[in-house]
C-alpha positions as a Python dict, from the first residue, in 0.01 Angstrom:
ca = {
    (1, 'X'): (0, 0, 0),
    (2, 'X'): (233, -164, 244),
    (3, 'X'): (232, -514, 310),
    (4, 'X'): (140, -608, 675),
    (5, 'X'): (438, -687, 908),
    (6, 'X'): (556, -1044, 1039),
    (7, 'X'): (752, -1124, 1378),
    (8, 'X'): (1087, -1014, 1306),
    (9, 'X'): (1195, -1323, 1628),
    (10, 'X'): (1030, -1585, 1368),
    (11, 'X'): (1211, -1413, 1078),
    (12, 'X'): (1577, -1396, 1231),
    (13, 'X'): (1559, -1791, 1323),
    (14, 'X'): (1679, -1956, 1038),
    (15, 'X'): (1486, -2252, 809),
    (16, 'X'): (1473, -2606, 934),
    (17, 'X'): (1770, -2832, 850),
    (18, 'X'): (1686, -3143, 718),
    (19, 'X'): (1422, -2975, 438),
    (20, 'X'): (1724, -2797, 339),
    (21, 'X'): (1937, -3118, 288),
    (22, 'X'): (1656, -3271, 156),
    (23, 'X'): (1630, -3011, -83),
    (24, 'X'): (1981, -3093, -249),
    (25, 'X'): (1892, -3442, -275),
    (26, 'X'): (1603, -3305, -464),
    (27, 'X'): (1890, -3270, -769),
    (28, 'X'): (2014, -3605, -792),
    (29, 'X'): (1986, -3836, -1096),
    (30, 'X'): (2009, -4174, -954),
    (31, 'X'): (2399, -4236, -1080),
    (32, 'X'): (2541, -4369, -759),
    (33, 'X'): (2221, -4596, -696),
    (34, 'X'): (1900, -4579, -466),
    (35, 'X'): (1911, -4255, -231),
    (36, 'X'): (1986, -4338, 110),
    (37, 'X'): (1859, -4100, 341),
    (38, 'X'): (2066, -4076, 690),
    (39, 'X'): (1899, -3686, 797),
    (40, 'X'): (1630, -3784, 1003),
    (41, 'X'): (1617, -4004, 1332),
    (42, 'X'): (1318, -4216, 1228),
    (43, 'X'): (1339, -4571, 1288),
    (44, 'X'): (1377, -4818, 1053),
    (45, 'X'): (1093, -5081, 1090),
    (46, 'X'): (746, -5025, 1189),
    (47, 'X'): (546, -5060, 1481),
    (48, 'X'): (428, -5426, 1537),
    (49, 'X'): (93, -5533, 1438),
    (50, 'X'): (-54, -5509, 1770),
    (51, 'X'): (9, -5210, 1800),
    (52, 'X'): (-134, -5078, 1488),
    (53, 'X'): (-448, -5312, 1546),
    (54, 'X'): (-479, -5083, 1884),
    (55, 'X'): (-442, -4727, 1692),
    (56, 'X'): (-679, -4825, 1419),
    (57, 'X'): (-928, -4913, 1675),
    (58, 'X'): (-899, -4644, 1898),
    (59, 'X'): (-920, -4387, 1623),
    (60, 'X'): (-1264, -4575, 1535),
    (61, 'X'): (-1412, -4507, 1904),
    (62, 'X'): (-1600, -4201, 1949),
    (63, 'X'): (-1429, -4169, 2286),
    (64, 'X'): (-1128, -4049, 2144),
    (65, 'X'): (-1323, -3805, 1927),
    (66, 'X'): (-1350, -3547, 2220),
    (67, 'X'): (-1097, -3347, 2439),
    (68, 'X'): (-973, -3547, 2724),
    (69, 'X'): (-747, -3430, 3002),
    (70, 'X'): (-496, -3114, 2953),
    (71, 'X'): (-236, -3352, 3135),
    (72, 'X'): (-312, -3712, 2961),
    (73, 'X'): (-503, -3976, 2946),
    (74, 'X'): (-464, -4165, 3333),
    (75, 'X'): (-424, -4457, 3173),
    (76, 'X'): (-74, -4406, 2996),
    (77, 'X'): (28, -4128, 3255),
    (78, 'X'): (5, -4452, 3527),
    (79, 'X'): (200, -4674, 3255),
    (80, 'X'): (493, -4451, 3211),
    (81, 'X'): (498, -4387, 3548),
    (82, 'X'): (545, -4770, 3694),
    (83, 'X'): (793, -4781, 3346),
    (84, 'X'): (1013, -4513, 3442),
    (85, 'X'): (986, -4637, 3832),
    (86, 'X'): (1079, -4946, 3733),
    (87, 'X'): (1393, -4842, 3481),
    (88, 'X'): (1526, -4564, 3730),
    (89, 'X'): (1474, -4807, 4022),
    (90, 'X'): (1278, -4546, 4212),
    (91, 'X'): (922, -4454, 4281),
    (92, 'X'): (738, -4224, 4065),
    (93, 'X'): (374, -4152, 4028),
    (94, 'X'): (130, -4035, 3752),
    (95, 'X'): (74, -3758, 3885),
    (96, 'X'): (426, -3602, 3786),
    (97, 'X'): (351, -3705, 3432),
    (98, 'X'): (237, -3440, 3148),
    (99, 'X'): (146, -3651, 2837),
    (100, 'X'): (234, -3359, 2528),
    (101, 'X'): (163, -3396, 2142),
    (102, 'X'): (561, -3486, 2084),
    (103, 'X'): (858, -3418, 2247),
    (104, 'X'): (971, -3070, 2076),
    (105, 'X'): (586, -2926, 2212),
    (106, 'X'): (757, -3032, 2512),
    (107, 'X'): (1020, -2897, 2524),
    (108, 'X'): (885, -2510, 2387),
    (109, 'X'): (638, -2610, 2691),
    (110, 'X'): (911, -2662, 2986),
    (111, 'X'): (1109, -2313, 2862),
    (112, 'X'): (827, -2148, 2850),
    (113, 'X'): (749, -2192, 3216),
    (114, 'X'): (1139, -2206, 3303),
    (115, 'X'): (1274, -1881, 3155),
    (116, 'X'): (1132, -1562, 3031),
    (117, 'X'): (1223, -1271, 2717),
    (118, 'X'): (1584, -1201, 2742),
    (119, 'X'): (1691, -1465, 2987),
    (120, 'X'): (1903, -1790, 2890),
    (121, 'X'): (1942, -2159, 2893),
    (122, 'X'): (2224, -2292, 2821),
    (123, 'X'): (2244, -2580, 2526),
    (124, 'X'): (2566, -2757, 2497),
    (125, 'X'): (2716, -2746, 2138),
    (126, 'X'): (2651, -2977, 1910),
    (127, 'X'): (2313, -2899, 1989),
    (128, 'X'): (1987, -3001, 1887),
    (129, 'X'): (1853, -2744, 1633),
    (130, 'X'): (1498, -2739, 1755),
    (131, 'X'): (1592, -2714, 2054),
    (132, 'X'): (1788, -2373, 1961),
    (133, 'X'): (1487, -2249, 1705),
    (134, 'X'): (1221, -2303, 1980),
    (135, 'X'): (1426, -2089, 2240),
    (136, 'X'): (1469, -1800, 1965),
    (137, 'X'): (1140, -1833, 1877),
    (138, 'X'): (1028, -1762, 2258),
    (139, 'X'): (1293, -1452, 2262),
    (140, 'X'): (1552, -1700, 2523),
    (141, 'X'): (1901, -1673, 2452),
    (142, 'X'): (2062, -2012, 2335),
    (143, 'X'): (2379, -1991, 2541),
    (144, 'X'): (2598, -2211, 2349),
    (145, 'X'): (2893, -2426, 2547),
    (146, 'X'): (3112, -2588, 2393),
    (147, 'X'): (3193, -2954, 2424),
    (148, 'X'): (3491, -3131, 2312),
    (149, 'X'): (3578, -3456, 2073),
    (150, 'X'): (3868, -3515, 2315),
    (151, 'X'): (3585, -3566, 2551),
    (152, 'X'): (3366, -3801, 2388),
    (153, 'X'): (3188, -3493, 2335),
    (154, 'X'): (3059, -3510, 2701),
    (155, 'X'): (3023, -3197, 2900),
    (156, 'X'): (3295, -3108, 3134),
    (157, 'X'): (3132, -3008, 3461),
    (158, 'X'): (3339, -2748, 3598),
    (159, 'X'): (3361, -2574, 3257),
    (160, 'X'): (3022, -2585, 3244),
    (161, 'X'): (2977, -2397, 3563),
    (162, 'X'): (3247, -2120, 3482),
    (163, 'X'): (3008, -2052, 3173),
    (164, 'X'): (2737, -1961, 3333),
    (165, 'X'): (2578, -1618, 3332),
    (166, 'X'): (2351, -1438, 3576),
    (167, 'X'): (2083, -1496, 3289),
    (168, 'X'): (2128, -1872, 3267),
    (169, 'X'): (1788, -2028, 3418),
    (170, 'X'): (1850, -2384, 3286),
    (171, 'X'): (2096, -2591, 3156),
    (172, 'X'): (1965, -2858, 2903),
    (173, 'X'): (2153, -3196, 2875),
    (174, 'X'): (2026, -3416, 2559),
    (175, 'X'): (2132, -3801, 2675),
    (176, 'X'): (2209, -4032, 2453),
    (177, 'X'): (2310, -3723, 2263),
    (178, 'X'): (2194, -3569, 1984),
    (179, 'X'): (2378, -3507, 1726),
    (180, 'X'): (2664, -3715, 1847),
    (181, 'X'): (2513, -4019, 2003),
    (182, 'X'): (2705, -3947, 2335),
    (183, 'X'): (2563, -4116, 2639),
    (184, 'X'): (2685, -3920, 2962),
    (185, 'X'): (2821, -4115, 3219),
    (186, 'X'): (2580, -4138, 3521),
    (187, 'X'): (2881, -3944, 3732),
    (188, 'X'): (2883, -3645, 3488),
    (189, 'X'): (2509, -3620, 3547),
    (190, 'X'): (2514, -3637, 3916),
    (191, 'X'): (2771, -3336, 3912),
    (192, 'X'): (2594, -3149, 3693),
    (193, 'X'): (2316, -3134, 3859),
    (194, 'X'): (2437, -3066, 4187),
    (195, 'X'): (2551, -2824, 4014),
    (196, 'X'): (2226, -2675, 3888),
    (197, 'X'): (2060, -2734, 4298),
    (198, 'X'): (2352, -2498, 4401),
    (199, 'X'): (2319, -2251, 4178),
    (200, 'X'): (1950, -2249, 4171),
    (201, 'X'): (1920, -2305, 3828),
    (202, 'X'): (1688, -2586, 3650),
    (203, 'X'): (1842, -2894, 3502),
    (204, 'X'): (1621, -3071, 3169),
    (205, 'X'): (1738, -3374, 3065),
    (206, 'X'): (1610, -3510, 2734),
    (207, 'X'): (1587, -3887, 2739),
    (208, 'X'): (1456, -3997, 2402),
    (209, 'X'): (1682, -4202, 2326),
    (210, 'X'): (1696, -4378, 2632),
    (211, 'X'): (1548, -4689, 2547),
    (212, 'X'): (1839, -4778, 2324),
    (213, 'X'): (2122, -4686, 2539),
    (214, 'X'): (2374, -5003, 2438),
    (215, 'X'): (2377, -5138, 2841),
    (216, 'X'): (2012, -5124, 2909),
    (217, 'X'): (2044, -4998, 3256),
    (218, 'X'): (1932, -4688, 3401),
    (219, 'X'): (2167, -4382, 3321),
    (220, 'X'): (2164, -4194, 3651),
    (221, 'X'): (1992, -4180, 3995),
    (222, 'X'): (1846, -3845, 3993),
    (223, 'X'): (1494, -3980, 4083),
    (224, 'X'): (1633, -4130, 4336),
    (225, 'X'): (1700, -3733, 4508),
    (226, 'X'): (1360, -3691, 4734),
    (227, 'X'): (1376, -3341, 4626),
    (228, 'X'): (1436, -3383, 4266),
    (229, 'X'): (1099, -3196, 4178),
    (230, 'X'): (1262, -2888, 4312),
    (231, 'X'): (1500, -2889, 4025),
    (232, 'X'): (1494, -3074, 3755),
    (233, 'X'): (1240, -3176, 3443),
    (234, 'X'): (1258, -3482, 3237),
    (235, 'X'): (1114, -3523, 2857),
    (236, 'X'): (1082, -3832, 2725),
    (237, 'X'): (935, -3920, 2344),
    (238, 'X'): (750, -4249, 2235),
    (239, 'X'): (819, -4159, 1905),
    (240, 'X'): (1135, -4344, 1849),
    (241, 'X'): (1059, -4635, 2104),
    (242, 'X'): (713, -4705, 1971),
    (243, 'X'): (821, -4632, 1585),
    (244, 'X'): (483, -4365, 1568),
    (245, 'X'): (646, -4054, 1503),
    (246, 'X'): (359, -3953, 1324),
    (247, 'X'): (145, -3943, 1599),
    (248, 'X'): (318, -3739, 1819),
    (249, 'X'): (313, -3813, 2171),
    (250, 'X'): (570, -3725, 2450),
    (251, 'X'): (592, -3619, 2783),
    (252, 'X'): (691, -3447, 3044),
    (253, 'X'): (799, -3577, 3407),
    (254, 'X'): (800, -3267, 3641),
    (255, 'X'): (625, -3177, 4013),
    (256, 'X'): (583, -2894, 4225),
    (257, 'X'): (571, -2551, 4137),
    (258, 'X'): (642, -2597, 3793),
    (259, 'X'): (419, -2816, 3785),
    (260, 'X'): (174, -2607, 3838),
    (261, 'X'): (246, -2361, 3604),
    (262, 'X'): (271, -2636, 3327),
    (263, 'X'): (-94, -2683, 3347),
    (264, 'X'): (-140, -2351, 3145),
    (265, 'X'): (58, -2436, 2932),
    (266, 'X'): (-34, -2800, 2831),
    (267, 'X'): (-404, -2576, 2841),
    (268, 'X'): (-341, -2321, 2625),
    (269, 'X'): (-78, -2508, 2358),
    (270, 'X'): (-209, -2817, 2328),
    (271, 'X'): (-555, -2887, 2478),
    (272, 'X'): (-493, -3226, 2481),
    (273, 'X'): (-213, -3456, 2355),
    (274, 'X'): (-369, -3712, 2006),
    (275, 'X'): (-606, -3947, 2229),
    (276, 'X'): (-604, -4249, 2047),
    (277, 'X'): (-232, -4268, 2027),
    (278, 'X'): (-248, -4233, 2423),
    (279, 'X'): (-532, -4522, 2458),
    (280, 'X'): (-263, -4726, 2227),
    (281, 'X'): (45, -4637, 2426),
    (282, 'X'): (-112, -4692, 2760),
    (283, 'X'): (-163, -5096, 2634),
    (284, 'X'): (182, -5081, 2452),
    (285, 'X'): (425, -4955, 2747),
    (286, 'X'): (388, -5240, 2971),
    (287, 'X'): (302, -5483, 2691),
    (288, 'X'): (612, -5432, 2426),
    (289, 'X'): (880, -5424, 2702),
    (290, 'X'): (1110, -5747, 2512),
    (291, 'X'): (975, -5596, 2176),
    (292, 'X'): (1155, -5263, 2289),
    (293, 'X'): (1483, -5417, 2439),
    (294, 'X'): (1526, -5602, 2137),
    (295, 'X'): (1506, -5304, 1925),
    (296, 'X'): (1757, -5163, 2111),
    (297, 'X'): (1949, -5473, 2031),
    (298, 'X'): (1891, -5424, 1667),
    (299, 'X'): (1992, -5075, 1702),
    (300, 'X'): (2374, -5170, 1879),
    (301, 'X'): (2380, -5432, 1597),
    (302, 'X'): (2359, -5155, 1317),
    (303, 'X'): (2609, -4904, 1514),
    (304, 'X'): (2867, -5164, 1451),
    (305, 'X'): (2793, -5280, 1164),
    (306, 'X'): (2812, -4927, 1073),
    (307, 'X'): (3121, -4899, 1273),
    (308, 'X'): (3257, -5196, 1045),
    (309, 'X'): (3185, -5032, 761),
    (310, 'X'): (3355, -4718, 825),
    (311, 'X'): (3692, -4858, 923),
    (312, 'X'): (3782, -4895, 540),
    (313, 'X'): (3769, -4522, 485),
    (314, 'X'): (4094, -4419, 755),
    (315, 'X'): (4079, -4043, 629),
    (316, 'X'): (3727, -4037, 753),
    (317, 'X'): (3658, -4065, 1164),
    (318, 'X'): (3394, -4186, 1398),
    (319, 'X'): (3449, -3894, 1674),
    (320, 'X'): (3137, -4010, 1860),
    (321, 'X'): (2883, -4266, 1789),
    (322, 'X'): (2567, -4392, 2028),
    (323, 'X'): (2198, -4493, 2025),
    (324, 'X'): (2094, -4353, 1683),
    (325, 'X'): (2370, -4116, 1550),
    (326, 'X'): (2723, -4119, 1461),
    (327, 'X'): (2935, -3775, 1409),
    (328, 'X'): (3181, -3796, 1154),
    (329, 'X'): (3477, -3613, 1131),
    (330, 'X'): (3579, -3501, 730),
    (331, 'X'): (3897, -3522, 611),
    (332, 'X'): (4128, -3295, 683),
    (333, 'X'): (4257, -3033, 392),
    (334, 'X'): (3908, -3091, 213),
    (335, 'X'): (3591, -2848, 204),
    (336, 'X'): (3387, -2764, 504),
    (337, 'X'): (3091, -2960, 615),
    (338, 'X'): (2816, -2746, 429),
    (339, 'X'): (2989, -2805, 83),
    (340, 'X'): (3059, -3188, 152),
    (341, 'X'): (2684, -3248, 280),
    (342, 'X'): (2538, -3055, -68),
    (343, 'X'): (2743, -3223, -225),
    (344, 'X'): (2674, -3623, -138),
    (345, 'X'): (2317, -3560, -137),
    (346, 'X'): (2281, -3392, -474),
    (347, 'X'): (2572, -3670, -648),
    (348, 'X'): (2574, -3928, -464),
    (349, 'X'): (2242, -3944, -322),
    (350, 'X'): (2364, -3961, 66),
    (351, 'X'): (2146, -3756, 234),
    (352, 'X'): (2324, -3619, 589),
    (353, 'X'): (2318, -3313, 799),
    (354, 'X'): (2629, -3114, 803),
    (355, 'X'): (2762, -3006, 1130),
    (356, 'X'): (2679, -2631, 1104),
    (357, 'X'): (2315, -2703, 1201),
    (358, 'X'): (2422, -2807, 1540),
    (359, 'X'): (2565, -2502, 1654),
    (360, 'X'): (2916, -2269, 1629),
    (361, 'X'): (3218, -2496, 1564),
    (362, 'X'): (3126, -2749, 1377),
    (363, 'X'): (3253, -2733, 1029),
    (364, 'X'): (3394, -3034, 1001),
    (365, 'X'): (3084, -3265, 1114),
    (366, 'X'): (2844, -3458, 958),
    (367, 'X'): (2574, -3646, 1148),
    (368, 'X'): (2443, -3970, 1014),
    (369, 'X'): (2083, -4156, 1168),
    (370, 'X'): (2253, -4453, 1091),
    (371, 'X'): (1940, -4595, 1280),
    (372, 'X'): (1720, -4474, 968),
    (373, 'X'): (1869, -4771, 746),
    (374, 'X'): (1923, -5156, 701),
    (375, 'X'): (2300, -5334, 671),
    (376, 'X'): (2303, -5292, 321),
    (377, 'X'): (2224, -4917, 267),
    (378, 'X'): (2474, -4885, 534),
    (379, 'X'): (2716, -5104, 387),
    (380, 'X'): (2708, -4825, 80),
    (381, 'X'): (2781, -4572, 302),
    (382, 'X'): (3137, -4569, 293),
    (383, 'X'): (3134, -4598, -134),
    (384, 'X'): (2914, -4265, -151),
    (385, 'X'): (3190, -4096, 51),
    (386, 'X'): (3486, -4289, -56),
    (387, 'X'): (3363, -4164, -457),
    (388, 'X'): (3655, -3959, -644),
    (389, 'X'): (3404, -3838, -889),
    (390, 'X'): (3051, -3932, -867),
    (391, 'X'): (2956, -4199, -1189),
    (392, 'X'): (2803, -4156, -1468),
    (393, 'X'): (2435, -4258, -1488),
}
């Protein structure tokens, strides 16, 4: 008999990264000491007590047993709102605030409304791989464009532009950047999306990482635009910034007309975004404000301590380093990125992500979360690479 047919779109898109470097790791024996894992951006301390004191309750209340509102519960929808007003230095209200189960459901959510089967958005490369799975999985071309080392890795505006196609509906910015760690200059921004208002084509910035950007201050003024509904989205995740990744909450900042049509969306793929996590949040954003900036503290602390580190290993190079990530350059004459990645995680137990799962032309890349991982683990960093031969255990 023959066996029933699956979507050829979910076939084509390849396998998620980081259980395929985890997968190597799965071989090694322990000779080079404890695994350190540098794959995923988690962070590396847990949520303070208060905060769990507020999720185990809330998960207790038969409140948050039911379905609550497509769009969020008011409470946390009002909190990021006076948050964000108060970071961008400009008013914004609850009402342009989608509360989503994670920030990748958000993102699937906003292309969704924003482009259609056979249209394109463009991702600059490195990219985010889920970003580029989610848009193959919804039939979107991932229009790839290219940024440069030489650049910081930062887009170039008027390149950008010449790319574009007549199938481009959005252009995607991911600030502080990943892979690279990047943060684009508030300038670059602005000219990008004028960019985007001229051409009639949507800008999404990604912003999860914004609460550790290394200054603290607000990264651009595009809420300051009256119009800025017209044009652009923003997504923003509390996974990183409240340390729950496992419960999944993001959101969405967006008005107008796609607003609108978001409401189906946040209907039909999610219901409602984890309600207890929300009743949590909505006491935590306005509460663990000095809690949050001195993460972000912690987290410049352990960029240069990992920056430290890495100056004892010359042949290897620090091309671009930010809020959670560093992108490493290999050394030259040795093997590509894909090789050197299997390799340290099933010898030397150094789990990273090669370059190659960011997008075309990066070879000779590997990201590391150095965010994932104490001074010490990070301190052994440079030892797992530096290795001739791995020892013996």
């Amino acid at each position: 008999m023959p066996s029933p047919s699956l979507s050829p779109r979910v076939g084509a898109t390849a396998a998620p990264p980081i259980p395929a470097a985890r997968s190597w790791a799965a071989r090694y024996s322990g000779g080079a000491g404890p695994a350190i894992d540098l794959t995923q951006a988690v962070p590396g301390y847990p949520p303070p007590d208060a905060l769990l004191e507020r999720l185990a309750h809330a998960a207790g209340d038969a409140t948050f047993a039911g379905y609550g509102p497509i769009d969020g519960e008011p409470a946390l929808r009002e909190a990021l709102a006076e948050d964000l007003s108060r970071f961008y230095g400009a008013p914004l209200g609850a009402g342009s605030v989608a509360i989503t189960a994670g920030c990748n459901l958000a993102f699937t959510m906003v292309m969704t409304v924003l482009a259609g089967t056979g249209e394109a958005v463009m991702l600059p490369t490195p990219w985010y791989f889920n970003h580029r799975m989610a848009l193959e999985l919804l039939g979107i071309a991932a229009q790839p464009f290219e940024t440069r080392a030489e650049d910081g890795f930062v887009p170039d505006p008027e390149r950008l532009e010449a790319a574009l196609t007549p199938r481009t509906r959005a252009v995607v910015l991911v600030s502080p950047n990943n892979p690279t760690g990047a943060v684009y200059p508030p300038e670059i921004i602005a000219r990008i999306a004028e960019m985007c208002r001229r051409r009639g084509i949507w800008l999404v910035i990604d912003e999860t990482y914004r609460d550790f950007l290394p200054s603290g201050a607000a990264p651009h003024a595009l809420f300051h635009d009256p119009d800025w509904q017209d044009g652009m989205v923003h997504l923003y995740s509390f996974a990183k910034s409240y340390c729950i990744p496992g419960h999944r909450v993001g959101a969405i900042v967006g008005g107008g007309a796609f607003r609108e049509q978001l409401l189906k969306l946040l209907d039909t793929f999610q219901i409602c975004a984890p309600r207890a996590a929300q009743s949590a949040l909505s006491w935590a954003v306005p509460a663990l404000t000095d809690w949050r900036a001195g993460n972000r503290r912690l987290m410049a602390h352990r960029a240069e301590a990992f920056r430290q580190a890495m100056a004892g290993l010359p042949d290897w190079r620090i091309d671009a380093q930010g809020a959670y990530f560093a992108y490493l350059r290999l050394p030259k004459h040795g093997p590509d990125a894909m090789a050197v990645a299997e390799m340290l995680a099933a010898e030397r137990g150094l789990l990273t992500l090669p370059g190659p799962f960011f997008g075309p032309g990066q070879s000779r890349y590997l990201r590391v979360a150095f965010a994932n991982a104490g001074e010490p683990s990070l301190a052994a960093v440079p030892g797992r690479l530096g290795m001739k031969d791995p020892p013996v255990a």
